Coordinates of C-alpha atoms and ligand atoms in Angstrom, one line a residue:
Q1 CA 34.0 -38.7 -7.8
A2 CA 33.4 -36.7 -4.9
K3 CA 35.8 -34.4 -6.0
L4 CA 33.9 -34.1 -9.0
D5 CA 30.7 -34.0 -7.9
G6 CA 32.0 -30.6 -5.5
K7 CA 33.7 -29.1 -8.7
N8 CA 30.4 -29.5 -10.6
C9 CA 28.3 -27.9 -7.7
I10 CA 30.8 -25.0 -7.6
K11 CA 30.2 -24.9 -10.9
F12 CA 26.5 -24.7 -11.2
Y13 CA 26.4 -21.7 -8.7
D14 CA 28.8 -20.2 -10.2
E15 CA 27.1 -19.9 -13.0
S16 CA 23.4 -19.5 -11.3
L17 CA 25.1 -16.4 -9.4
K18 CA 26.1 -14.9 -12.6
E19 CA 23.1 -14.8 -14.2
D20 CA 21.3 -13.8 -11.1
I21 CA 23.4 -10.4 -10.9
R22 CA 23.3 -10.3 -15.2
N23 CA 19.4 -10.3 -14.4
R24 CA 20.0 -7.5 -11.7
L25 CA 21.8 -5.3 -13.9
D26 CA 19.3 -5.3 -16.7
M27 CA 16.7 -4.7 -14.5
L28 CA 18.2 -2.0 -12.7
K29 CA 18.7 -0.2 -16.4
K30 CA 15.6 -0.6 -17.3
L31 CA 14.6 1.2 -14.4
R32 CA 16.9 4.0 -14.5
K33 CA 15.5 3.9 -18.3
S34 CA 11.9 3.5 -16.7
I35 CA 12.4 7.1 -14.9
E36 CA 14.1 9.1 -17.7
N37 CA 10.8 7.6 -19.5
Q38 CA 8.3 8.0 -17.2
E39 CA 6.4 4.3 -17.7
F40 CA 4.8 4.1 -14.3
S41 CA 1.4 4.8 -13.4
L42 CA -0.7 5.1 -10.5
Y43 CA -3.7 2.8 -10.5
Y44 CA -5.9 3.2 -7.3
Q45 CA -8.3 0.6 -5.1
P46 CA -11.6 2.1 -3.1
K47 CA -11.2 2.3 0.4
V48 CA -15.7 1.7 0.9
D49 CA -17.4 2.5 4.1
T50 CA -18.5 -0.7 5.1
K51 CA -22.0 0.6 6.6
T52 CA -22.3 2.6 3.6
G53 CA -21.1 1.5 0.8
K54 CA -19.5 5.4 -0.1
C55 CA -16.2 5.2 -1.2
V56 CA -14.0 7.0 1.2
G57 CA -11.0 7.5 -0.3
A58 CA -8.3 5.6 -2.9
E59 CA -5.0 3.7 -2.3
A60 CA -2.6 5.1 -5.0
L61 CA -0.5 1.6 -6.1
I62 CA 2.3 2.1 -8.1
R63 CA 2.7 0.2 -11.7
W64 CA 4.9 0.3 -14.0
I65 CA 4.7 -0.2 -18.1
D66 CA 7.8 -0.8 -19.8
A67 CA 9.1 -0.2 -23.1
D68 CA 6.9 -3.5 -24.4
G69 CA 3.3 -2.6 -22.7
N70 CA 4.1 -5.4 -19.9
M71 CA 2.8 -4.9 -16.9
I72 CA 5.1 -5.0 -13.8
G73 CA 4.6 -5.1 -10.1
P74 CA 5.4 -3.0 -6.9
D75 CA 6.8 -6.2 -5.9
Q76 CA 9.0 -6.9 -8.6
F77 CA 10.4 -4.0 -8.6
I78 CA 10.1 -2.2 -5.9
P79 CA 12.3 -4.4 -4.0
L80 CA 15.2 -3.2 -6.4
A81 CA 14.0 0.7 -6.6
E82 CA 15.0 0.3 -2.7
D83 CA 18.3 -1.5 -2.7
T84 CA 19.5 1.2 -5.6
G85 CA 18.3 4.2 -3.6
L86 CA 15.9 4.9 -7.0
I87 CA 12.5 4.8 -4.5
V88 CA 13.6 7.9 -3.4
Q89 CA 12.5 9.7 -6.7
I90 CA 9.9 7.3 -7.7
G91 CA 8.2 8.0 -4.2
E92 CA 8.3 12.2 -4.7
W93 CA 7.1 11.4 -8.2
V94 CA 4.0 8.8 -6.6
L95 CA 3.7 11.7 -4.0
E96 CA 2.8 14.3 -6.8
E97 CA 0.8 12.6 -9.2
A98 CA -1.0 10.7 -6.3
C99 CA -2.0 14.2 -4.8
S100 CA -2.7 15.5 -8.4
Q101 CA -4.9 12.8 -8.5
L102 CA -6.9 13.3 -5.8
V103 CA -7.1 17.3 -6.3
R104 CA -9.1 16.5 -9.7
W105 CA -11.7 14.4 -7.7
H106 CA -12.5 17.0 -4.9
K107 CA -13.0 19.3 -8.2
L108 CA -15.6 17.2 -9.5
G109 CA -16.9 17.0 -6.1
F110 CA -15.9 14.2 -4.4
D111 CA -14.3 16.3 -1.3
D112 CA -14.4 14.4 1.3
L113 CA -11.8 11.5 -0.8
T114 CA -9.0 10.8 1.4
I115 CA -5.8 9.3 -0.7
A116 CA -3.3 6.5 1.0
I117 CA 0.3 6.4 -0.3
N118 CA 2.8 3.5 0.1
I119 CA 6.0 4.3 1.8
S120 CA 9.1 1.9 1.7
G121 CA 12.1 1.6 4.5
R122 CA 14.4 3.2 2.3
Q123 CA 12.0 6.3 1.9
L124 CA 11.9 6.6 5.3
Q125 CA 15.4 6.3 6.2
H126 CA 15.7 9.6 3.8
P127 CA 15.8 12.6 5.8
E128 CA 13.8 14.7 3.6
L129 CA 11.0 12.5 3.3
I130 CA 8.3 14.2 5.4
D131 CA 9.7 17.8 3.2
H132 CA 8.7 15.4 -0.3
V133 CA 5.5 14.9 1.3
T134 CA 4.7 18.3 2.8
D135 CA 5.8 19.5 -1.1
A136 CA 3.7 17.6 -2.6
Q137 CA 0.1 18.7 -0.3
T138 CA 0.9 22.3 -0.4
R139 CA 1.7 22.5 -4.4
N140 CA -1.3 20.7 -4.8
Q141 CA -3.1 23.1 -1.6
L142 CA -4.8 19.8 -0.1
D143 CA -5.5 19.8 3.5
P144 CA -3.2 17.2 4.8
K145 CA -6.3 15.5 6.5
F146 CA -7.0 13.7 3.3
I147 CA -3.2 12.2 2.8
E148 CA -2.7 8.9 5.0
L149 CA 0.5 7.5 4.6
E150 CA 0.7 3.8 4.7
L151 CA 4.0 1.9 6.7
T152 CA 4.3 -1.4 7.8
E153 CA 5.0 -2.5 11.4
Q154 CA 8.5 -4.5 9.7
V155 CA 9.6 -1.0 7.9
F156 CA 9.0 1.1 11.8
I157 CA 10.8 -1.9 13.7
E158 CA 13.7 -1.9 11.2
N159 CA 14.0 2.5 11.2
I160 CA 12.9 3.1 14.8
D161 CA 15.3 6.1 15.1
S162 CA 14.0 7.6 11.0
S163 CA 10.7 6.3 12.2
K164 CA 10.4 8.9 15.7
A165 CA 11.7 11.9 13.3
F166 CA 9.1 11.2 10.6
M167 CA 6.6 10.7 13.0
H168 CA 7.1 13.4 14.4
G169 CA 7.0 15.2 11.6
V170 CA 3.7 13.0 10.7
R171 CA 1.8 14.6 13.5
E172 CA 3.4 18.7 13.4
K173 CA 1.9 18.5 9.6
G174 CA -1.4 16.9 9.8
F175 CA -1.0 13.6 8.0
S176 CA -2.3 10.2 8.5
L177 CA -0.9 7.6 9.1
S178 CA -1.6 3.9 8.8
I179 CA 0.3 0.5 9.9
D180 CA -0.4 -1.7 6.9
D181 CA -0.1 -5.6 6.5
F182 CA -0.9 -5.1 10.2
G183 CA -0.1 -8.8 11.9
V184 CA 2.3 -10.3 9.5
G185 CA 5.4 -8.4 11.2
Y186 CA 6.9 -8.9 14.7
S187 CA 3.9 -7.1 15.5
S188 CA 5.5 -5.6 19.0
L189 CA 2.6 -3.6 20.5
S190 CA 4.3 -1.0 22.0
Y191 CA 4.6 1.7 18.6
L192 CA 1.2 2.0 19.0
K193 CA 1.8 3.5 22.3
H194 CA 4.6 5.7 21.2
F195 CA 3.7 6.6 17.5
P196 CA 0.8 9.1 16.4
V197 CA -0.8 5.9 14.5
D198 CA -4.7 6.7 13.0
T199 CA -5.3 3.3 11.1
I200 CA -4.4 -0.2 11.2
K201 CA -4.7 -2.6 8.0
I202 CA -5.7 -6.1 8.9
D203 CA -3.6 -7.8 6.4
R204 CA -5.3 -9.6 3.9
S205 CA -3.7 -13.3 5.0
F206 CA -5.8 -13.0 8.2
V207 CA -9.1 -12.1 5.8
R208 CA -9.0 -14.7 3.1
N209 CA -10.2 -17.6 5.1
L210 CA -12.9 -15.9 7.0
P211 CA -15.6 -16.8 8.4
H212 CA -15.0 -20.5 8.7
D213 CA -11.5 -20.4 10.1
Q214 CA -11.8 -20.0 13.7
D215 CA -8.2 -19.7 14.3
D216 CA -8.5 -15.8 11.9
V217 CA -12.3 -15.0 12.9
H218 CA -10.4 -15.4 17.0
L219 CA -7.4 -13.4 15.3
V220 CA -9.5 -10.8 13.4
N221 CA -12.1 -10.1 16.6
T222 CA -9.0 -9.7 18.8
I223 CA -7.3 -7.0 16.0
I224 CA -11.0 -5.2 16.1
N225 CA -11.0 -5.5 19.8
L226 CA -7.6 -3.5 20.1
A227 CA -8.6 -0.7 17.6
H228 CA -11.7 0.6 19.1
N229 CA -10.4 0.4 22.5
M230 CA -7.5 2.4 21.3
G231 CA -9.5 4.3 18.9
L232 CA -8.0 3.3 15.9
K233 CA -9.8 3.2 12.3
L234 CA -9.5 -0.2 10.8
V235 CA -9.4 -1.1 7.4
A236 CA -9.7 -4.6 6.4
E237 CA -7.6 -5.5 3.1
G238 CA -8.2 -8.0 0.6
I239 CA -12.3 -8.7 0.6
E240 CA -12.7 -11.1 -2.2
D241 CA -16.6 -11.8 -1.4
I242 CA -19.3 -10.9 0.7
K243 CA -19.2 -13.2 3.1
Q244 CA -15.8 -11.4 4.3
L245 CA -17.4 -8.2 4.0
E246 CA -20.8 -8.9 5.7
F247 CA -18.4 -10.7 8.7
L248 CA -16.1 -7.7 9.1
A249 CA -19.2 -5.0 8.7
H250 CA -21.3 -6.9 11.6
K251 CA -18.1 -6.7 14.1
D252 CA -18.1 -2.9 13.0
C253 CA -14.4 -2.7 11.1
H254 CA -14.9 0.4 9.5
I255 CA -13.6 -0.1 6.1
A256 CA -13.2 -2.7 3.1
Q257 CA -10.8 -2.5 0.3
G258 CA -10.5 -5.6 -1.8
F259 CA -11.1 -7.2 -5.0
F260 CA -14.9 -7.9 -3.9
F261 CA -15.7 -3.8 -4.4
S262 CA -12.8 -3.1 -7.2
K263 CA -9.0 -4.3 -8.2
P264 CA -6.3 -0.9 -8.1
I265 CA -7.5 0.8 -11.7
P266 CA -6.8 3.7 -13.7
G267 CA -7.0 7.0 -12.4
D268 CA -9.8 8.1 -15.2
E269 CA -11.1 4.7 -14.2
F270 CA -11.7 6.0 -11.0
T271 CA -13.3 8.8 -11.9
K272 CA -15.4 7.6 -14.5
F273 CA -16.9 4.4 -11.0
L274 CA -17.1 8.0 -9.1
L275 CA -19.3 9.7 -12.0
S276 CA -21.4 6.7 -12.7
M277 CA -22.0 5.3 -9.2
N278 CA -22.0 8.5 -7.0
G279 CA -19.3 6.7 -5.5
N280 CA -21.1 4.1 -4.6
F281 CA -19.3 1.4 -5.3
T282 CA -21.4 -1.3 -4.3
P283 CA -24.7 -0.1 -3.2
S284 CA -27.1 -2.2 -4.2
I285 CA -25.5 -5.1 -2.2
I286 CA -24.9 -2.8 1.0
S287 CA -28.4 -1.7 1.1
N288 CA -29.5 -5.8 1.4
M289 CA -26.7 -6.7 3.8
T290 CA -28.6 -3.7 6.0
S291 CA -31.9 -3.9 5.8
Ligands
C2E1 P1 0.2 -3.0 0.1 O1 -0.3 -1.7 0.7 O2 -0.1 -3.9 1.3 O3 -1.3 -2.9 -1.0 C1 -2.5 -4.0 -1.4 C2 -1.7 -5.3 -2.0 O4 -2.9 -6.2 -2.4 C3 -1.7 -4.7 -3.7 O5 -0.7 -5.2 -4.1 C4 -3.4 -5.2 -4.3 O6 -3.4 -4.7 -5.5 C5 -3.3 -6.5 -3.3 N1 -4.9 -6.6 -3.7 C6 -5.8 -5.6 -2.9 N2 -6.8 -6.7 -3.3 C7 -6.7 -7.7 -2.8 C8 -7.3 -8.9 -3.3 O7 -9.1 -8.9 -2.5 N3 -7.2 -10.0 -2.8 C9 -6.0 -10.1 -3.4 N4 -5.2 -11.5 -3.2 N5 -4.7 -8.5 -3.7 C10 -5.3 -7.9 -3.2 P2 0.2 -4.2 -5.8 O8 -0.9 -3.6 -6.2 O9 1.4 -5.4 -6.2 O10 1.4 -4.1 -4.0 C11 2.0 -4.7 -3.4 C12 3.0 -3.6 -2.5 O11 4.0 -3.2 -2.7 C13 2.1 -2.9 -1.8 O12 1.6 -3.7 -0.9 C14 3.3 -1.9 -1.2 O13 3.4 -2.4 0.0 C15 3.9 -2.0 -2.7 N6 3.5 -0.8 -3.1 C16 2.4 -0.5 -4.4 N7 2.8 0.7 -4.6 C17 3.6 1.3 -4.4 C18 4.4 2.9 -4.0 O14 3.9 3.4 -4.5 N8 5.8 2.7 -2.9 C19 5.8 1.5 -2.3 N9 7.1 1.8 -1.6 N10 5.6 0.8 -2.0 C20 4.2 0.5 -3.1
MG2 MG1 -0.6 -0.5 1.3
MG3 MG1 -1.4 -4.1 2.5
MG4 MG1 1.8 -5.4 1.4

């Protein structure tokens, strides 16, 4: 009996493993095609000044709209794109697309908007990453100060050597650097000393239960103090309601991002937003708050 169970067990794992591999290969085939067919699209989420309600920039977030019209989020394909190296090609497309969109907004008169672009580990390991960023910037004749690169702590810590080389390039060329999902990685704070970090982004897991969860209140206060003391800019992610926004604005967290202002939206929709509201995402709410 035991033997039989064991055998069934092995068979079960074997089948599910096979299915896993089959799914991955399927997905990989689709992903390769999607690059050829240009099925990617960039969505943008506003970053809002907590004092004025003014939109100060946008984060570019990739979406894959497959041949059947389904929208596939980055969490579902970025890992595969990383494992296979396809992320390098995808990343180059993201850089070009995001920079050219920013230029269109600048030309409409929103000429101090910044663009934030996410960079993952495999991209960081690629020795030409800094050249890819610089190429997109110069091709679009953008001042490098408008380009923010977002890297998670994890990515830094797992790639110390390539990080160092990349950071050197970032500083030399004048791009800015944000630590994404701050607080959820290993949080070895020493990299704040060694790397030219400009901004930290408080992870949304700390924001979700503000202001009623006392632990989160203490954690966020500590992160805010750290940033203020080190002269770093602060962005809070995942703002979904006015209470969270009020708490953060009151503590001088400069910039907020989240569904409260807007979900990530396509570029032309973002343009309409900018034009119709003159770059102010929530004028009435913020002015009520500060008056
Ligand atoms: P991230 O950079 O931390 O981006 C923030 C994620 O939180 C986005 O998910 C965004 O849609 C979501 N979000 C924003 N505000 C709220 C909110 O108020 N509530 C909730 N529940 N969620 C919110 P998304 O777009 O699915 O992206 C997931 C991750 O995929 C990103 O995390 C980033 O690490 C990665 N990613 C996205 N685009 C790119 C890209 O172009 N290149 C690379 N390498 N990675 C990307
Ligand atoms: Mg990000
Ligand atoms: Mg994040
Ligand atoms: Mg994230």
